[in-house]
PDB file of C-alpha atoms in Angstrom:
ATOM      1  CA  MET F   1     -10.630  17.627 -12.336  1.00  0.00           C
ATOM      2  CA  LYS F   2      -9.505  14.641 -14.497  1.00  0.00           C
ATOM      3  CA  LYS F   3      -5.883  14.938 -13.596  1.00  0.00           C
ATOM      4  CA  PHE F   4      -6.923  15.664 -10.028  1.00  0.00           C
ATOM      5  CA  LEU F   5      -9.012  12.690  -9.672  1.00  0.00           C
ATOM      6  CA  SER F   6      -6.054  10.436 -12.123  1.00  0.00           C
ATOM      7  CA  ALA F   7      -3.322  11.509  -9.181  1.00  0.00           C
ATOM      8  CA  LEU F   8      -5.676  10.852  -6.268  1.00  0.00           C
ATOM      9  CA  LEU F   9      -7.026   7.425  -7.338  1.00  0.00           C
ATOM     10  CA  ALA F  10      -3.373   6.338  -8.127  1.00  0.00           C
ATOM     11  CA  CYS F  11      -2.345   7.320  -4.823  1.00  0.00           C
ATOM     12  CA  ILE F  12      -4.927   5.946  -2.691  1.00  0.00           C
ATOM     13  CA  LEU F  13      -4.606   2.533  -4.681  1.00  0.00           C
ATOM     14  CA  ALA F  14      -0.455   2.909  -4.136  1.00  0.00           C
ATOM     15  CA  LEU F  15      -1.055   3.249  -0.505  1.00  0.00           C
ATOM     16  CA  GLY F  16      -3.606   0.866  -0.031  1.00  0.00           C
ATOM     17  CA  LEU F  17      -1.996  -2.163  -2.130  1.00  0.00           C
ATOM     18  CA  ALA F  18       1.565  -1.374  -1.191  1.00  0.00           C
ATOM     19  CA  MET F  19       1.236  -0.740   2.542  1.00  0.00           C
ATOM     20  CA  PHE F  20      -2.938  -1.106   3.127  1.00  0.00           C
ATOM     21  CA  ALA F  21      -8.763   2.181   9.411  1.00  0.00           C
ATOM     22  CA  GLY F  22      -7.650   1.592  12.423  1.00  0.00           C
ATOM     23  CA  CYS F  23      -5.839  -1.254  14.407  1.00  0.00           C
ATOM     24  CA  SER F  24      -6.675  -4.510  14.253  1.00  0.00           C
ATOM     25  CA  LYS F  25      -5.587  -7.985  13.723  1.00  0.00           C
ATOM     26  CA  GLU F  26      -5.917  -7.288  10.224  1.00  0.00           C
ATOM     27  CA  GLY F  27      -2.178  -5.848   9.992  1.00  0.00           C
ATOM     28  CA  THR F  28      -0.466  -8.565  11.506  1.00  0.00           C
ATOM     29  CA  ILE F  29       0.229 -12.159  10.671  1.00  0.00           C
ATOM     30  CA  SER F  30       0.403 -14.455  13.634  1.00  0.00           C
ATOM     31  CA  GLY F  31       3.478 -16.833  14.519  1.00  0.00           C
ATOM     32  CA  ASN F  32       6.495 -17.866  17.317  1.00  0.00           C
ATOM     33  CA  TYR F  33       9.074 -15.310  15.526  1.00  0.00           C
ATOM     34  CA  SER F  34      12.824 -15.059  16.722  1.00  0.00           C
ATOM     35  CA  GLU F  35      15.635 -12.943  15.535  1.00  0.00           C
ATOM     36  CA  VAL F  36      16.737 -14.089  12.043  1.00  0.00           C
ATOM     37  CA  THR F  37      20.274 -16.250  12.268  1.00  0.00           C
ATOM     38  CA  GLU F  38      22.554 -16.899   8.771  1.00  0.00           C
ATOM     39  CA  GLU F  39      21.316 -20.383   8.604  1.00  0.00           C
ATOM     40  CA  ASP F  40      17.763 -18.742   8.553  1.00  0.00           C
ATOM     41  CA  TRP F  41      18.732 -16.347   5.538  1.00  0.00           C
ATOM     42  CA  THR F  42      19.456 -19.537   3.511  1.00  0.00           C
ATOM     43  CA  ALA F  43      16.210 -21.081   3.873  1.00  0.00           C
ATOM     44  CA  ILE F  44      14.258 -17.718   3.526  1.00  0.00           C
ATOM     45  CA  SER F  45      16.444 -16.948   0.293  1.00  0.00           C
ATOM     46  CA  GLU F  46      15.175 -20.480  -1.074  1.00  0.00           C
ATOM     47  CA  ALA F  47      11.852 -19.571  -0.106  1.00  0.00           C
ATOM     48  CA  LEU F  48      11.466 -15.999  -1.610  1.00  0.00           C
ATOM     49  CA  ASP F  49      11.446 -17.603  -5.436  1.00  0.00           C
ATOM     50  CA  ALA F  50       9.496 -15.192  -7.292  1.00  0.00           C
ATOM     51  CA  GLN F  51       9.713 -17.983 -10.292  1.00  0.00           C
ATOM     52  CA  THR F  52       7.478 -20.266  -8.026  1.00  0.00           C
ATOM     53  CA  MET F  53       5.837 -17.923  -5.253  1.00  0.00           C
ATOM     54  CA  PHE F  54       2.879 -17.547  -7.471  1.00  0.00           C
ATOM     55  CA  GLY F  55       2.483 -21.042  -8.563  1.00  0.00           C
ATOM     56  CA  ASP F  56       3.313 -22.360 -12.068  1.00  0.00           C
ATOM     57  CA  MET F  57       2.043 -20.036 -14.753  1.00  0.00           C
ATOM     58  CA  GLU F  58       2.481 -22.495 -17.646  1.00  0.00           C
ATOM     59  CA  GLN F  59      -0.051 -25.129 -16.069  1.00  0.00           C
ATOM     60  CA  GLU F  60      -3.271 -24.904 -18.041  1.00  0.00           C
ATOM     61  CA  ASP F  61      -5.208 -24.474 -14.999  1.00  0.00           C
ATOM     62  CA  TRP F  62      -3.178 -21.872 -13.432  1.00  0.00           C
ATOM     63  CA  ASN F  63      -4.763 -19.307 -11.355  1.00  0.00           C
ATOM     64  CA  PHE F  64      -3.998 -16.210  -9.104  1.00  0.00           C
ATOM     65  CA  GLY F  65      -5.783 -14.150  -6.831  1.00  0.00           C
ATOM     66  CA  PHE F  66      -6.229 -11.892  -3.664  1.00  0.00           C
ATOM     67  CA  GLU F  67      -8.561 -10.248  -1.213  1.00  0.00           C
ATOM     68  CA  ALA F  68      -7.278  -6.839  -0.080  1.00  0.00           C
ATOM     69  CA  LYS F  69      -8.149  -5.014   2.948  1.00  0.00           C
ATOM     70  CA  ALA F  70      -6.282  -1.391   3.975  1.00  0.00           C
ATOM     71  CA  GLY F  71      -7.017   1.728   6.022  1.00  0.00           C
ATOM     72  CA  PHE F  72      -5.679   4.896   7.481  1.00  0.00           C
ATOM     73  CA  GLU F  73      -6.099   7.839   9.390  1.00  0.00           C
ATOM     74  CA  PHE F  74      -3.820  10.941   9.507  1.00  0.00           C
ATOM     75  CA  SER F  75      -4.042  14.099  11.367  1.00  0.00           C
ATOM     76  CA  ALA F  76      -1.837  17.213  12.295  1.00  0.00           C
ATOM     77  CA  VAL F  77      -2.658  19.937  14.810  1.00  0.00           C
ATOM     78  CA  ASN F  78      -0.941  23.321  15.136  1.00  0.00           C
ATOM     79  CA  GLY F  79      -2.405  25.287  17.331  1.00  0.00           C
ATOM     80  CA  ASN F  80      -6.345  25.607  16.613  1.00  0.00           C
ATOM     81  CA  GLU F  81      -5.811  24.340  13.161  1.00  0.00           C
ATOM     82  CA  LYS F  82      -5.909  20.925  12.419  1.00  0.00           C
ATOM     83  CA  ILE F  83      -5.649  18.688   8.661  1.00  0.00           C
ATOM     84  CA  SER F  84      -6.877  15.254   8.745  1.00  0.00           C
ATOM     85  CA  ALA F  85      -7.695  12.403   6.315  1.00  0.00           C
ATOM     86  CA  ASP F  86      -8.673   9.026   6.359  1.00  0.00           C
ATOM     87  CA  GLY F  87      -9.364   6.558   3.825  1.00  0.00           C
ATOM     88  CA  ASP F  88     -10.274   2.864   3.392  1.00  0.00           C
ATOM     89  CA  ALA F  89     -10.590   0.241   0.490  1.00  0.00           C
ATOM     90  CA  GLU F  90     -11.149  -3.262  -0.159  1.00  0.00           C
ATOM     91  CA  TYR F  91     -10.432  -5.252  -3.248  1.00  0.00           C
ATOM     92  CA  LYS F  92     -10.706  -8.326  -4.843  1.00  0.00           C
ATOM     93  CA  PHE F  93      -8.530  -9.495  -7.547  1.00  0.00           C
ATOM     94  CA  GLY F  94      -8.391 -12.776  -9.651  1.00  0.00           C
ATOM     95  CA  MET F  95      -6.737 -13.910 -13.020  1.00  0.00           C
ATOM     96  CA  ASN F  96      -5.958 -17.148 -14.838  1.00  0.00           C
ATOM     97  CA  ALA F  97      -5.124 -17.946 -18.788  1.00  0.00           C
ATOM     98  CA  GLU F  98      -8.230 -16.335 -20.138  1.00  0.00           C
ATOM     99  CA  ALA F  99      -9.463 -13.850 -17.720  1.00  0.00           C
ATOM    100  CA  ILE F 100      -8.157 -10.864 -15.404  1.00  0.00           C
ATOM    101  CA  SER F 101     -10.637  -8.843 -13.140  1.00  0.00           C
ATOM    102  CA  GLY F 102     -10.979  -7.153  -9.908  1.00  0.00           C
ATOM    103  CA  ALA F 103     -13.689  -5.715  -7.770  1.00  0.00           C
ATOM    104  CA  GLY F 104     -13.858  -3.492  -4.737  1.00  0.00           C
ATOM    105  CA  SER F 105     -14.699  -0.037  -2.956  1.00  0.00           C
ATOM    106  CA  VAL F 106     -12.693   3.005  -2.042  1.00  0.00           C
ATOM    107  CA  ASN F 107     -13.361   5.760   0.478  1.00  0.00           C
ATOM    108  CA  PHE F 108     -11.291   8.673   1.077  1.00  0.00           C
ATOM    109  CA  SER F 109     -11.609  12.183   2.735  1.00  0.00           C
ATOM    110  CA  PHE F 110      -9.191  15.215   3.265  1.00  0.00           C
ATOM    111  CA  THR F 111     -10.404  17.923   5.937  1.00  0.00           C
ATOM    112  CA  ALA F 112      -8.600  21.289   5.702  1.00  0.00           C
ATOM    113  CA  PRO F 113      -8.587  24.114   8.347  1.00  0.00           C
ATOM    114  CA  GLU F 114     -11.846  26.267   7.961  1.00  0.00           C
ATOM    115  CA  GLY F 115     -10.894  29.196   5.770  1.00  0.00           C
ATOM    116  CA  SER F 116      -7.531  27.309   4.146  1.00  0.00           C
ATOM    117  CA  GLU F 117      -7.011  27.644   0.584  1.00  0.00           C
ATOM    118  CA  ASN F 118      -6.859  23.831   0.367  1.00  0.00           C
ATOM    119  CA  ASP F 119     -10.645  22.941   0.071  1.00  0.00           C
ATOM    120  CA  ASN F 120     -11.990  19.625   1.501  1.00  0.00           C
ATOM    121  CA  ILE F 121     -11.652  16.475  -0.715  1.00  0.00           C
ATOM    122  CA  SER F 122     -13.480  13.367  -0.701  1.00  0.00           C
ATOM    123  CA  LEU F 123     -14.300  10.167  -2.924  1.00  0.00           C
ATOM    124  CA  GLU F 124     -16.659   7.240  -2.557  1.00  0.00           C
ATOM    125  CA  GLY F 125     -17.204   4.662  -5.035  1.00  0.00           C
ATOM    126  CA  ASN F 126     -16.885   1.279  -6.277  1.00  0.00           C
ATOM    127  CA  VAL F 127     -13.690   0.349  -8.304  1.00  0.00           C
ATOM    128  CA  TYR F 128     -12.956  -2.525 -10.909  1.00  0.00           C
ATOM    129  CA  ASN F 129     -10.407  -3.624 -13.502  1.00  0.00           C
ATOM    130  CA  ASP F 130      -9.814  -5.759 -16.317  1.00  0.00           C
ATOM    131  CA  ALA F 131      -6.795  -6.661 -18.493  1.00  0.00           C
ATOM    132  CA  GLN F 132      -6.320  -2.806 -20.088  1.00  0.00           C
ATOM    133  CA  TYR F 133      -8.656  -0.620 -17.745  1.00  0.00           C
ATOM    134  CA  PHE F 134      -9.057   0.705 -14.131  1.00  0.00           C
ATOM    135  CA  TYR F 135     -12.751   1.589 -13.498  1.00  0.00           C
ATOM    136  CA  PHE F 136     -13.834   4.113 -10.791  1.00  0.00           C
ATOM    137  CA  GLY F 137     -17.953   4.945 -10.357  1.00  0.00           C
ATOM    138  CA  GLY F 138     -19.038   6.757  -7.628  1.00  0.00           C
ATOM    139  CA  SER F 139     -18.960  10.733  -6.233  1.00  0.00           C
ATOM    140  CA  VAL F 140     -15.831  12.828  -6.013  1.00  0.00           C
ATOM    141  CA  LYS F 141     -15.457  16.341  -4.502  1.00  0.00           C
ATOM    142  CA  ALA F 142     -12.216  18.049  -5.966  1.00  0.00           C
ATOM    143  CA  PRO F 143     -11.006  21.359  -4.486  1.00  0.00           C
ATOM    144  CA  GLY F 144     -12.897  24.398  -5.160  1.00  0.00           C
ATOM    145  CA  GLU F 145     -16.006  22.635  -5.712  1.00  0.00           C
ATOM    146  CA  GLU F 146     -18.960  23.216  -3.485  1.00  0.00           C
ATOM    147  CA  ALA F 147     -20.694  19.596  -3.864  1.00  0.00           C
ATOM    148  CA  ALA F 148     -19.693  16.128  -5.101  1.00  0.00           C
ATOM    149  CA  ALA F 149     -20.258  15.391  -8.790  1.00  0.00           C
ATOM    150  CA  GLU F 150     -20.953  11.677  -9.951  1.00  0.00           C
ATOM    151  CA  SER F 151     -18.675   9.928 -12.240  1.00  0.00           C
ATOM    152  CA  LYS F 152     -18.413   7.097 -14.056  1.00  0.00           C
ATOM    153  CA  ILE F 153     -14.999   7.166 -15.844  1.00  0.00           C
ATOM    154  CA  LYS F 154     -12.047   4.483 -16.494  1.00  0.00           C
ATOM    155  CA  PHE F 155      -8.021   4.902 -16.963  1.00  0.00           C
ATOM    156  CA  ASP F 156      -5.362   2.945 -19.287  1.00  0.00           C
ATOM    157  CA  ILE F 157      -3.678   0.633 -16.645  1.00  0.00           C
ATOM    158  CA  SER F 158      -0.221   1.238 -18.123  1.00  0.00           C
ATOM    159  CA  SER F 159      -0.725   4.890 -18.021  1.00  0.00           C
ATOM    160  CA  LEU F 160      -2.264   4.928 -14.481  1.00  0.00           C
ATOM    161  CA  PHE F 161       0.300   2.535 -12.750  1.00  0.00           C
ATOM    162  CA  GLY F 162       3.214   2.936 -15.221  1.00  0.00           C
ATOM    163  CA  GLY F 163       5.344   5.395 -12.901  1.00  0.00           C
ATOM    164  CA  LEU F 164       4.309   3.849  -9.556  1.00  0.00           C
ATOM    165  CA  THR F 165       5.580   0.062 -10.913  1.00  0.00           C
ATOM    166  CA  GLY F 166       8.560   1.335 -12.579  1.00  0.00           C
ATOM    167  CA  GLY F 167       7.449  -0.509 -15.785  1.00  0.00           C
ATOM    168  CA  THR F 168       8.190  -3.757 -14.327  1.00  0.00           C
ATOM    169  CA  ALA F 169       5.037  -5.590 -14.709  1.00  0.00           C
ATOM    170  CA  THR F 170       2.009  -4.861 -17.393  1.00  0.00           C
ATOM    171  CA  PHE F 171      -1.069  -6.841 -18.060  1.00  0.00           C
ATOM    172  CA  ALA F 172      -1.252  -8.316 -21.407  1.00  0.00           C
ATOM    173  CA  ALA F 173      -3.951  -7.869 -23.495  1.00  0.00           C
ATOM    174  CA  GLU F 174      -5.235 -11.554 -23.818  1.00  0.00           C
ATOM    175  CA  GLY F 175      -5.181 -11.786 -19.902  1.00  0.00           C
ATOM    176  CA  ALA F 176      -1.602 -13.014 -18.815  1.00  0.00           C
ATOM    177  CA  LEU F 177       0.811 -11.419 -16.797  1.00  0.00           C
ATOM    178  CA  GLU F 178       4.274 -10.376 -18.173  1.00  0.00           C
ATOM    179  CA  THR F 179       6.725  -9.784 -15.538  1.00  0.00           C
ATOM    180  CA  GLU F 180      10.356  -9.385 -14.853  1.00  0.00           C
ATOM    181  CA  THR F 181      11.158 -11.751 -11.396  1.00  0.00           C
ATOM    182  CA  ALA F 182      14.459 -11.492  -9.513  1.00  0.00           C
ATOM    183  CA  PRO F 183      16.154 -14.632  -8.597  1.00  0.00           C
ATOM    184  CA  SER F 184      15.238 -15.399  -4.846  1.00  0.00           C
ATOM    185  CA  ALA F 185      19.094 -15.283  -3.490  1.00  0.00           C
ATOM    186  CA  GLU F 186      18.919 -11.205  -5.057  1.00  0.00           C
ATOM    187  CA  ILE F 187      15.472 -10.943  -3.353  1.00  0.00           C
ATOM    188  CA  ALA F 188      17.075 -12.102   0.155  1.00  0.00           C
ATOM    189  CA  ALA F 189      20.276 -10.280  -0.291  1.00  0.00           C
ATOM    190  CA  ILE F 190      18.431  -7.104  -0.944  1.00  0.00           C
ATOM    191  CA  LEU F 191      16.158  -7.377   1.980  1.00  0.00           C
ATOM    192  CA  GLN F 192      19.261  -8.388   3.947  1.00  0.00           C
ATOM    193  CA  GLN F 193      20.836  -4.727   2.752  1.00  0.00           C
ATOM    194  CA  ALA F 194      18.142  -3.047   3.368  1.00  0.00           C
ATOM    195  CA  ALA F 195      17.767  -4.244   7.053  1.00  0.00           C
ATOM    196  CA  ALA F 196      21.546  -3.579   7.813  1.00  0.00           C
ATOM    197  CA  GLU F 197      21.346  -0.099   6.342  1.00  0.00           C
ATOM    198  CA  LEU F 198      17.983   1.337   7.933  1.00  0.00           C
ATOM    199  CA  SER F 199      18.553  -0.945  10.930  1.00  0.00           C
ATOM    200  CA  LEU F 200      15.441  -2.967  10.432  1.00  0.00           C
ATOM    201  CA  LYS F 201      14.778  -5.912  12.885  1.00  0.00           C
ATOM    202  CA  VAL F 202      13.916  -8.996  10.699  1.00  0.00           C
ATOM    203  CA  GLU F 203      12.268 -11.909  12.390  1.00  0.00           C
ATOM    204  CA  ALA F 204      11.077 -15.166  11.296  1.00  0.00           C
ATOM    205  CA  ASP F 205       8.828 -18.615  11.776  1.00  0.00           C
ATOM    206  CA  LEU F 206      10.137 -21.198   9.923  1.00  0.00           C
ATOM    207  CA  SER F 207       8.136 -23.767  11.921  1.00  0.00           C
ATOM    208  CA  SER F 208       5.584 -24.574   8.651  1.00  0.00           C
ATOM    209  CA  GLY F 209       6.722 -22.402   5.688  1.00  0.00           C
ATOM    210  CA  THR F 210       8.219 -19.002   6.103  1.00  0.00           C
ATOM    211  CA  LYS F 211       6.857 -16.479   7.864  1.00  0.00           C
ATOM    212  CA  LEU F 212       8.844 -12.730   8.136  1.00  0.00           C
ATOM    213  CA  LYS F 213       8.162  -9.787  10.306  1.00  0.00           C
ATOM    214  CA  ILE F 214      10.085  -6.691   9.666  1.00  0.00           C
ATOM    215  CA  SER F 215       9.924  -4.095  12.029  1.00  0.00           C
ATOM    216  CA  ALA F 216      11.124  -0.430  12.062  1.00  0.00           C
ATOM    217  CA  THR F 217      13.126   0.389  15.215  1.00  0.00           C
ATOM    218  CA  GLU F 218      14.051   3.386  16.628  1.00  0.00           C
ATOM    219  CA  GLU F 219      17.574   3.484  14.978  1.00  0.00           C
ATOM    220  CA  THR F 220      15.151   3.237  11.634  1.00  0.00           C
ATOM    221  CA  PHE F 221      13.171   6.480  12.355  1.00  0.00           C
ATOM    222  CA  ASP F 222      16.213   8.464  13.616  1.00  0.00           C
ATOM    223  CA  ALA F 223      18.193   7.303  10.161  1.00  0.00           C
ATOM    224  CA  VAL F 224      14.971   8.406   8.017  1.00  0.00           C
ATOM    225  CA  LEU F 225      14.868  11.606   9.753  1.00  0.00           C
ATOM    226  CA  ALA F 226      18.354  12.341   9.183  1.00  0.00           C
ATOM    227  CA  GLU F 227      18.039  11.600   5.850  1.00  0.00           C
ATOM    228  CA  ILE F 228      15.339  13.942   5.332  1.00  0.00           C
ATOM    229  CA  LEU F 229      17.011  16.544   7.154  1.00  0.00           C
ATOM    230  CA  GLY F 230      20.332  16.057   5.213  1.00  0.00           C
ATOM    231  CA  GLY F 231      22.452  14.474   8.039  1.00  0.00           C
ATOM    232  CA  SER F 232      20.933  15.929  11.051  1.00  0.00           C
ATOM    233  CA  THR F 233      21.244  13.910  14.378  1.00  0.00           C
ATOM    234  CA  ALA F 234      18.316  12.672  16.052  1.00  0.00           C
ATOM    235  CA  GLU F 235      19.237  14.778  19.131  1.00  0.00           C
ATOM    236  CA  SER F 236      19.260  17.875  16.985  1.00  0.00           C
ATOM    237  CA  ALA F 237      16.260  17.050  14.711  1.00  0.00           C
ATOM    238  CA  PRO F 238      13.145  19.273  15.196  1.00  0.00           C
ATOM    239  CA  ALA F 239      10.964  15.901  15.610  1.00  0.00           C
ATOM    240  CA  THR F 240      10.123  13.843  18.323  1.00  0.00           C
ATOM    241  CA  PHE F 241       8.247  10.197  18.260  1.00  0.00           C
ATOM    242  CA  THR F 242       5.606   9.060  20.960  1.00  0.00           C
ATOM    243  CA  SER F 243       4.671   6.381  18.711  1.00  0.00           C
ATOM    244  CA  ASN F 244       6.804   4.490  16.338  1.00  0.00           C
ATOM    245  CA  VAL F 245       5.350   1.521  15.116  1.00  0.00           C
ATOM    246  CA  LEU F 246       5.887  -0.178  11.392  1.00  0.00           C
ATOM    247  CA  GLU F 247       5.677  -3.752  10.794  1.00  0.00           C
ATOM    248  CA  VAL F 248       5.457  -5.645   7.697  1.00  0.00           C
ATOM    249  CA  TYR F 249       4.518  -9.491   7.474  1.00  0.00           C
ATOM    250  CA  LEU F 250       4.967 -11.778   4.565  1.00  0.00           C
ATOM    251  CA  TYR F 251       3.970 -15.625   4.779  1.00  0.00           C
ATOM    252  CA  ILE F 252       5.134 -18.135   1.929  1.00  0.00           C
ATOM    253  CA  ASP F 253       3.391 -21.412   2.816  1.00  0.00           C
ATOM    254  CA  LYS F 254       5.208 -24.688   2.895  1.00  0.00           C
ATOM    255  CA  ASP F 255       4.657 -25.663  -0.708  1.00  0.00           C
ATOM    256  CA  GLY F 256       6.430 -22.090  -1.555  1.00  0.00           C
ATOM    257  CA  THR F 257       3.556 -20.651  -2.721  1.00  0.00           C
ATOM    258  CA  PHE F 258       2.668 -16.725  -1.532  1.00  0.00           C
ATOM    259  CA  ALA F 259      -0.173 -16.865   0.898  1.00  0.00           C
ATOM    260  CA  GLN F 260      -0.583 -13.974   3.306  1.00  0.00           C
ATOM    261  CA  ALA F 261       0.965 -10.485   3.723  1.00  0.00           C
ATOM    262  CA  ALA F 262       0.071  -7.626   6.498  1.00  0.00           C
ATOM    263  CA  ALA F 263       1.375  -4.418   7.388  1.00  0.00           C
ATOM    264  CA  ASN F 264       0.526  -1.999  10.307  1.00  0.00           C
ATOM    265  CA  ILE F 265       1.481   1.218  11.375  1.00  0.00           C
ATOM    266  CA  ASP F 266       1.074   3.644  14.248  1.00  0.00           C
ATOM    267  CA  ILE F 267       3.294   6.972  14.109  1.00  0.00           C
ATOM    268  CA  ALA F 268       2.630   9.812  16.353  1.00  0.00           C
ATOM    269  CA  GLY F 269       5.138  12.553  17.487  1.00  0.00           C
ATOM    270  CA  ALA F 270       5.483  16.510  16.969  1.00  0.00           C
ATOM    271  CA  ILE F 271       7.438  18.898  14.953  1.00  0.00           C
ATOM    272  CA  GLU F 272       9.167  21.641  16.736  1.00  0.00           C
ATOM    273  CA  ILE F 273       9.335  24.752  14.327  1.00  0.00           C
ATOM    274  CA  PRO F 274      11.750  27.324  15.781  1.00  0.00           C
ATOM    275  CA  ALA F 275      10.561  31.288  15.693  1.00  0.00           C
ATOM    276  CA  SER F 276      11.852  33.555  13.331  1.00  0.00           C
ATOM    277  CA  ASP F 277      11.844  37.418  12.616  1.00  0.00           C
ATOM    278  CA  THR F 278       8.306  37.340  11.307  1.00  0.00           C
ATOM    279  CA  GLU F 279       7.291  33.819  13.128  1.00  0.00           C
ATOM    280  CA  GLU F 280       6.463  32.734  16.650  1.00  0.00           C
ATOM    281  CA  ALA F 281       7.911  29.114  17.658  1.00  0.00           C
ATOM    282  CA  GLN F 282       5.272  26.678  16.769  1.00  0.00           C
ATOM    283  CA  THR F 283       4.677  23.001  17.545  1.00  0.00           C
ATOM    284  CA  ILE F 284       2.751  20.337  15.184  1.00  0.00           C
ATOM    285  CA  GLU F 285       1.560  17.214  16.388  1.00  0.00           C
ATOM    286  CA  PHE F 286       0.760  14.431  14.004  1.00  0.00           C
ATOM    287  CA  SER F 287      -0.441  10.972  14.017  1.00  0.00           C
ATOM    288  CA  VAL F 288      -0.414   8.286  11.560  1.00  0.00           C
ATOM    289  CA  LYS F 289      -2.234   4.987  11.810  1.00  0.00           C
ATOM    290  CA  GLY F 290      -3.395   1.966   9.461  1.00  0.00           C
ATOM    291  CA  THR F 291      -3.622  -1.398   8.902  1.00  0.00           C
ATOM    292  CA  ALA F 292      -3.254  -3.843   5.423  1.00  0.00           C
ATOM    293  CA  SER F 293      -3.819  -7.053   4.828  1.00  0.00           C
ATOM    294  CA  ILE F 294      -3.716  -9.234   1.512  1.00  0.00           C
ATOM    295  CA  LYS F 295      -4.844 -13.149   1.520  1.00  0.00           C
ATOM    296  CA  ILE F 296      -4.382 -15.555  -1.436  1.00  0.00           C
ATOM    297  CA  SER F 297      -8.207 -16.182  -2.948  1.00  0.00           C
ATOM    298  CA  ALA F 298      -8.846 -18.617  -5.998  1.00  0.00           C
ATOM    299  CA  ASP F 299     -11.950 -16.342  -7.030  1.00  0.00           C
ATOM    300  CA  ILE F 300     -12.501 -14.689 -10.439  1.00  0.00           C
ATOM    301  CA  PRO F 301     -14.379 -11.299  -9.494  1.00  0.00           C
ATOM    302  CA  GLU F 302     -17.636 -10.689 -11.765  1.00  0.00           C
ATOM    303  CA  LEU F 303     -17.652  -7.255 -13.420  1.00  0.00           C
ATOM    304  CA  PRO F 304     -20.787  -5.355 -14.213  1.00  0.00           C
ATOM    305  CA  ASP F 305     -22.382  -4.790 -17.442  1.00  0.00           C
ATOM    306  CA  ASP F 306     -21.853  -1.299 -18.289  1.00  0.00           C
ATOM    307  CA  LEU F 307     -18.204  -0.567 -17.994  1.00  0.00           C
ATOM    308  CA  ASP F 308     -18.684   0.195 -21.926  1.00  0.00           C
ATOM    309  CA  SER F 309     -20.390   3.275 -20.821  1.00  0.00           C
ATOM    310  CA  TYR F 310     -17.461   4.500 -18.200  1.00  0.00           C
ATOM    311  CA  GLN F 311     -15.682   7.552 -20.294  1.00  0.00           C
ATOM    312  CA  GLU F 312     -11.944   7.318 -20.665  1.00  0.00           C
ATOM    313  CA  GLN F 313      -9.689   9.592 -19.045  1.00  0.00           C
ATOM    314  CA  ALA F 314      -6.105  10.488 -20.566  1.00  0.00           C
TER     315      ALA F 314
END
């Protein structure tokens, strides 16, 4: 149960905050976008300065915070059998030289086909963080359990997210953020390289600050599918797409400060599994939709008074 819950919380938070139900304007940033030119890349490189993007941390009154919303819906259908999952999360986070805190809510459910070995899963509750711990208080139904159980637990942040962040960022006990940042030119170069290798479409609006829109193309999905299948071409691949939308947005204001990020995904299609000596041919139809948004906020969320009563998990 402990390992299951730890993994589930990590996966939900990683999905929500890295990428963040339904289709709404939350997953876009409006702008007059046009495809980037070499001249644009120079301006983008200057804007993507990790040293200044989040303000001057050396200033006595420095603070940073954000409000995030995310959600997703997933389904896969094979004949009369269907698996589905959905989730949503809201989170407010704030930090300054003296304090770090976050507060929000998370909901997740997974439904397996009737009679499946994989039982239904659900999680619903409130989540918090301070400089050392990530807290969850709510109900959890794990595989094999008949009913949901109430939990008030906490996880050490370094152990919960160490594998997800690659160890590049940690919270110091006194409330400061320790992080290694890359030069802005390097960030822009990495983005250019990724765009070229994955056939991503990069557009920008530089009229007031820097707004970026990064979109997957049909060639992107073909390349990813070929990589998964070990070099198969799109024509011979067993998967077809009826919808293939994947967009990521980033907004750096005219002062060079991070202001907003967003993402939306709408992918649907089918996977054809050929017949074998023991199995008939099968068609699995799949769909995943989701949106995410992160906006800057100056507030430091208040934490409940009973966090000391939460049980620490290994």
